[in-house]
XYZ file of N, CA and C in Angstrom:
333
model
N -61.978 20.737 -28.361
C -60.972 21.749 -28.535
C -60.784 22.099 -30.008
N -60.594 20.641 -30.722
C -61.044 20.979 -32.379
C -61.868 21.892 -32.945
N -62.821 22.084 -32.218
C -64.280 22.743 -32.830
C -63.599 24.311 -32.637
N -63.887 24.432 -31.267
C -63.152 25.364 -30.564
C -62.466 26.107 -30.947
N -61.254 26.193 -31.639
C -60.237 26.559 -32.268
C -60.889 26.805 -33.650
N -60.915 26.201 -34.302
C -61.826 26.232 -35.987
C -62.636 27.794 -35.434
N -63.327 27.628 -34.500
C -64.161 28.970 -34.096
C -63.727 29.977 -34.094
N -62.487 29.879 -33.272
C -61.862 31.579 -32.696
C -61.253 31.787 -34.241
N -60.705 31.036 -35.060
C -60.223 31.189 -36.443
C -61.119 31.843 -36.941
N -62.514 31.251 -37.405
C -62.987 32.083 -38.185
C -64.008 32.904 -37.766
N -64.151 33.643 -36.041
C -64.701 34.757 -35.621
C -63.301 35.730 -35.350
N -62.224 35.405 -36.165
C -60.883 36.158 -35.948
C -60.520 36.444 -34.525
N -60.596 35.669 -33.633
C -60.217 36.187 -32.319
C -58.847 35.511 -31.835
N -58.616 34.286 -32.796
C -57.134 33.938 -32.553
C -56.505 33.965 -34.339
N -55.194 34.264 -34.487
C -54.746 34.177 -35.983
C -54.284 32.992 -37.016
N -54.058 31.800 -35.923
C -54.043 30.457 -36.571
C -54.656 29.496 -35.616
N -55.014 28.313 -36.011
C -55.951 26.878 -35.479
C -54.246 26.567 -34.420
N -54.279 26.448 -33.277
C -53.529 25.863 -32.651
C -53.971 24.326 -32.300
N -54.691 23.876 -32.880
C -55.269 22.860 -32.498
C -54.440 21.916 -34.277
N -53.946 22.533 -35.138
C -53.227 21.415 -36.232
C -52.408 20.661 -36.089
N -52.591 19.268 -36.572
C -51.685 18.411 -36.213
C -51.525 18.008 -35.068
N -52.817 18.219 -34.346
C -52.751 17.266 -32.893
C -53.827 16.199 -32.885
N -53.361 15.015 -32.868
C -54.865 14.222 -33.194
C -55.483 13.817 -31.394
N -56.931 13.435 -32.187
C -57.337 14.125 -30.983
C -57.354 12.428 -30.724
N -57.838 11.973 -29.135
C -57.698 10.494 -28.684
C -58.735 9.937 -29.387
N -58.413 8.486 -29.470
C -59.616 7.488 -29.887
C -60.448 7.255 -28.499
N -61.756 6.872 -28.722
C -62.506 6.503 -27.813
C -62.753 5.053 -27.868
N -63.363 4.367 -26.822
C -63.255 3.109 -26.633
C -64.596 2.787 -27.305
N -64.845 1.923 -28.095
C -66.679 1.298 -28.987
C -66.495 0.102 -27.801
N -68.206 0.597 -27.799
C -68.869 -0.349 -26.373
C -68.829 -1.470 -27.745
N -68.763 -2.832 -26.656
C -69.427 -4.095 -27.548
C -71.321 -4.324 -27.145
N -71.726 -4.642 -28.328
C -72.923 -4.636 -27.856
C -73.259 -6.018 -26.227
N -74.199 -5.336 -25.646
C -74.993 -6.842 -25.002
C -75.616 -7.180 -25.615
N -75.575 -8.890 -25.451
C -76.998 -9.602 -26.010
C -77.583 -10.341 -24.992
N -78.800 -10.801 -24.944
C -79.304 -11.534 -24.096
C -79.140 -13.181 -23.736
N -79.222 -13.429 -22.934
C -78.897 -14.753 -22.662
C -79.955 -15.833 -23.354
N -79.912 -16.768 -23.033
C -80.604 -18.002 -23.527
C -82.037 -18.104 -22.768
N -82.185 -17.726 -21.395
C -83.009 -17.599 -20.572
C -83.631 -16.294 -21.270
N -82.846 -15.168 -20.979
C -83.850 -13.959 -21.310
C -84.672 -13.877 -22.623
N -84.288 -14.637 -23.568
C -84.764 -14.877 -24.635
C -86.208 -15.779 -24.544
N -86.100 -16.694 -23.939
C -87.411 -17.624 -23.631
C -88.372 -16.841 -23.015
N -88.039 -15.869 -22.069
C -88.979 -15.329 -21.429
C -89.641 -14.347 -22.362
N -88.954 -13.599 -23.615
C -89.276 -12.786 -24.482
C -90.326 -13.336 -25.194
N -89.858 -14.433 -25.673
C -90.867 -15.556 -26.512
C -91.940 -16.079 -26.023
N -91.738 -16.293 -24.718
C -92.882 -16.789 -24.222
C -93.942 -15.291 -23.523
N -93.667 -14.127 -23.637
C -94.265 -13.296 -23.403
C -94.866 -12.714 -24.448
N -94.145 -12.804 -25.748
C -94.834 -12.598 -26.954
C -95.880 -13.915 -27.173
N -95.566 -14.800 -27.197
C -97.023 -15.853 -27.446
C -98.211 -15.799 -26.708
N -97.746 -15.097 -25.344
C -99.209 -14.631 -24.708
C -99.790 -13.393 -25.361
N -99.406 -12.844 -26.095
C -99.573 -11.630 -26.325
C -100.836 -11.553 -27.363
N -101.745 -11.143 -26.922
C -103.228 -10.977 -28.041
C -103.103 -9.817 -28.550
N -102.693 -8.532 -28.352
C -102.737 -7.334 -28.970
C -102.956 -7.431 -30.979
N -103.614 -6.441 -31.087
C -103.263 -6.349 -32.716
C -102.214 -7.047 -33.425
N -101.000 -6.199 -33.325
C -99.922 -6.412 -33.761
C -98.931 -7.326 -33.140
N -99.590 -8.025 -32.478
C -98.919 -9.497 -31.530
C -97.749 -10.291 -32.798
N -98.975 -10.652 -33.837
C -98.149 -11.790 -34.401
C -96.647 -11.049 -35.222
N -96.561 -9.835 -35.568
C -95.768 -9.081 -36.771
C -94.663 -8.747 -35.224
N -95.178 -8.807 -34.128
C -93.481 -8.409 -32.938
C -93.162 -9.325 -32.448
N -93.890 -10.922 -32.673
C -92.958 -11.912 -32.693
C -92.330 -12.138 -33.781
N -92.960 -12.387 -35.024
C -91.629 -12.643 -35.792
C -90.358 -11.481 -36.177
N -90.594 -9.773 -35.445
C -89.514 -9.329 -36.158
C -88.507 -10.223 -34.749
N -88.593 -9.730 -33.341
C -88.094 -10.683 -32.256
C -87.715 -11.760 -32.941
N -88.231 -12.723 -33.168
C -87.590 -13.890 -33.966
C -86.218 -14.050 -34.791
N -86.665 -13.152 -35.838
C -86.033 -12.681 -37.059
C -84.751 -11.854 -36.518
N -84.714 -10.732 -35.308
C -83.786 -11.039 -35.060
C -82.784 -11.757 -34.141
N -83.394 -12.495 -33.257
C -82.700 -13.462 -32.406
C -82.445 -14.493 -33.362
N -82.756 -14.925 -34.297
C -82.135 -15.800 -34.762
C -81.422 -16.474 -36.276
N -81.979 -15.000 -37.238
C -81.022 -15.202 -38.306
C -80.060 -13.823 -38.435
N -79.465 -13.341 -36.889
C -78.449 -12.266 -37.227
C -78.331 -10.991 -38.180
N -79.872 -11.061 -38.336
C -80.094 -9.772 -39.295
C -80.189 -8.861 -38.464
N -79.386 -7.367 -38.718
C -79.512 -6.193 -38.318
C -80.986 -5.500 -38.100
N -81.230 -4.241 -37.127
C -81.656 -3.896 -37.393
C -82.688 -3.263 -38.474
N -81.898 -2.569 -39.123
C -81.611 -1.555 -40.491
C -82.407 -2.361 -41.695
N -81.807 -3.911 -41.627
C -82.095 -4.846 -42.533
C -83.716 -5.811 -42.526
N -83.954 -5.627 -41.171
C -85.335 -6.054 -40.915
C -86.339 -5.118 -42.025
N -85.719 -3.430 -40.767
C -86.896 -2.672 -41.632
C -86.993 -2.332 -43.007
N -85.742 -2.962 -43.903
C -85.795 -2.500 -45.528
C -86.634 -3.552 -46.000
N -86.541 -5.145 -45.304
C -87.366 -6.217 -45.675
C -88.557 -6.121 -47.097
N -88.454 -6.630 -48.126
C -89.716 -6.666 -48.607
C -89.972 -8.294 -48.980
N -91.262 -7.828 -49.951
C -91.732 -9.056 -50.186
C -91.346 -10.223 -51.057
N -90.606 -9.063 -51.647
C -89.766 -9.939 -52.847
C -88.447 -10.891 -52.205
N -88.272 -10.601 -50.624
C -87.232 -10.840 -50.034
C -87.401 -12.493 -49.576
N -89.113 -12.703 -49.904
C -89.412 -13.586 -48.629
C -89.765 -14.938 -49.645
N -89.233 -16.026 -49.569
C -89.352 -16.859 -50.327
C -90.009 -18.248 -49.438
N -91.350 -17.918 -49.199
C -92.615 -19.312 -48.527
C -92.561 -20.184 -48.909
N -91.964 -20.860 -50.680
C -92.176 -22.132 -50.751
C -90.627 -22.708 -49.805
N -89.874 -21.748 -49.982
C -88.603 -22.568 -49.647
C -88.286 -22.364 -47.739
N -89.173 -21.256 -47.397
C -88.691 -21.270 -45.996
C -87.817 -20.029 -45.842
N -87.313 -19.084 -46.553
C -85.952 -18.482 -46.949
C -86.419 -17.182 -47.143
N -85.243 -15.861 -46.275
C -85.711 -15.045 -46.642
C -84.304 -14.284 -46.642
N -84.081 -13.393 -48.137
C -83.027 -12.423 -48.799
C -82.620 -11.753 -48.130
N -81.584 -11.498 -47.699
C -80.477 -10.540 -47.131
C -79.981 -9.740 -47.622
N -80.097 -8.487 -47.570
C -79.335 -7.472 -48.342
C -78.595 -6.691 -47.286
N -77.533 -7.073 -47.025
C -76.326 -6.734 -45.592
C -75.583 -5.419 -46.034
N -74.273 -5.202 -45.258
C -73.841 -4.046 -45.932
C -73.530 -4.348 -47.278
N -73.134 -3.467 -47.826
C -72.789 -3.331 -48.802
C -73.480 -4.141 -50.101
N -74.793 -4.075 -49.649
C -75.756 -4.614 -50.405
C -75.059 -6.052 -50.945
N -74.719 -6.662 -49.949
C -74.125 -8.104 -50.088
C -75.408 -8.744 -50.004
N -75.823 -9.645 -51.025
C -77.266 -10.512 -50.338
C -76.291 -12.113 -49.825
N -77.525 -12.676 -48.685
C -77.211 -13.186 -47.854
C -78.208 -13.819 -47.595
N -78.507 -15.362 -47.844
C -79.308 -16.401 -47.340
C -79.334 -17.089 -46.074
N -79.796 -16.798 -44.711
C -79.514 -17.619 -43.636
C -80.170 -19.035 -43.825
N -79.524 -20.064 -43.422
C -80.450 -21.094 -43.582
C -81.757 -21.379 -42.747
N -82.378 -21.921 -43.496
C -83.499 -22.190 -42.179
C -83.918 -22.710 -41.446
N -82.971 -23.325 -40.715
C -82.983 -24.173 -39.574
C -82.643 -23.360 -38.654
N -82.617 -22.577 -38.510
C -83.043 -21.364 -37.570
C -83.906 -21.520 -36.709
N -84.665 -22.021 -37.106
C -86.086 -21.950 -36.700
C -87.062 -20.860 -36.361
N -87.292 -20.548 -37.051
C -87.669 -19.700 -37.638
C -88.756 -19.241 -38.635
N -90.108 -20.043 -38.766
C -90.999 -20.313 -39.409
C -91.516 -18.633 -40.410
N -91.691 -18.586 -41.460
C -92.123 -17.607 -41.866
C -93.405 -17.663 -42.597
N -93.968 -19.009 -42.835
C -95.025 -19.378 -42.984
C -96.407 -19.467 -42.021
């Protein structure tokens, strides 16, 4: 109706926004699903069968995120400078470009 109004305003077909000062409702934010403990094994264990090319690089992003809580967004900015092999450890740059070490007992091998 917001939009709506803004429109007839400025194709002049009404003379003021009757729509000011009415706020419009909040909507409800879904919570995400996550998968269970089971559905997860079956993921893992369907990726280890997996011979394709790119087998080994879609288990560990799967990994990476089932189990150190990294976002999306944050996987794919990943670089190399992020990834620290002698120690096991890899850089977080979260919102607000907060960096962020998960530990690695994760399990979570990046080696």
């Amino acid at each position: 109706m917001k939009s709506f109004s803004k429109y007839c305003v400025k194709e002049n077909l009404i003379d003021s926004d009757f729509m000011i000062g009415i706020d419009t409702p909040k909507t409800d934010s879904k919570l995400p699903t996550y998968m269970s403990l089971s559905e997860l094994r079956k993921l893992f264990h369907f990726l280890e069968q997996d011979n394709s090319r790119m087998a080994m690089r879609n288990h560990l992003l799967f990994k990476l995120l089932a189990t150190t809580g990294m976002r999306r967004s944050e996987i794919v900015e990943l670089t190399w400078e992020q990834i620290d092999l002698s120690n096991n450890t890899i850089r977080i740059y979260g919102k607000g470009k907060k960096a962020l070490t998960p530990p690695s007992s994760y399990g979570c091998p990046i080696n």
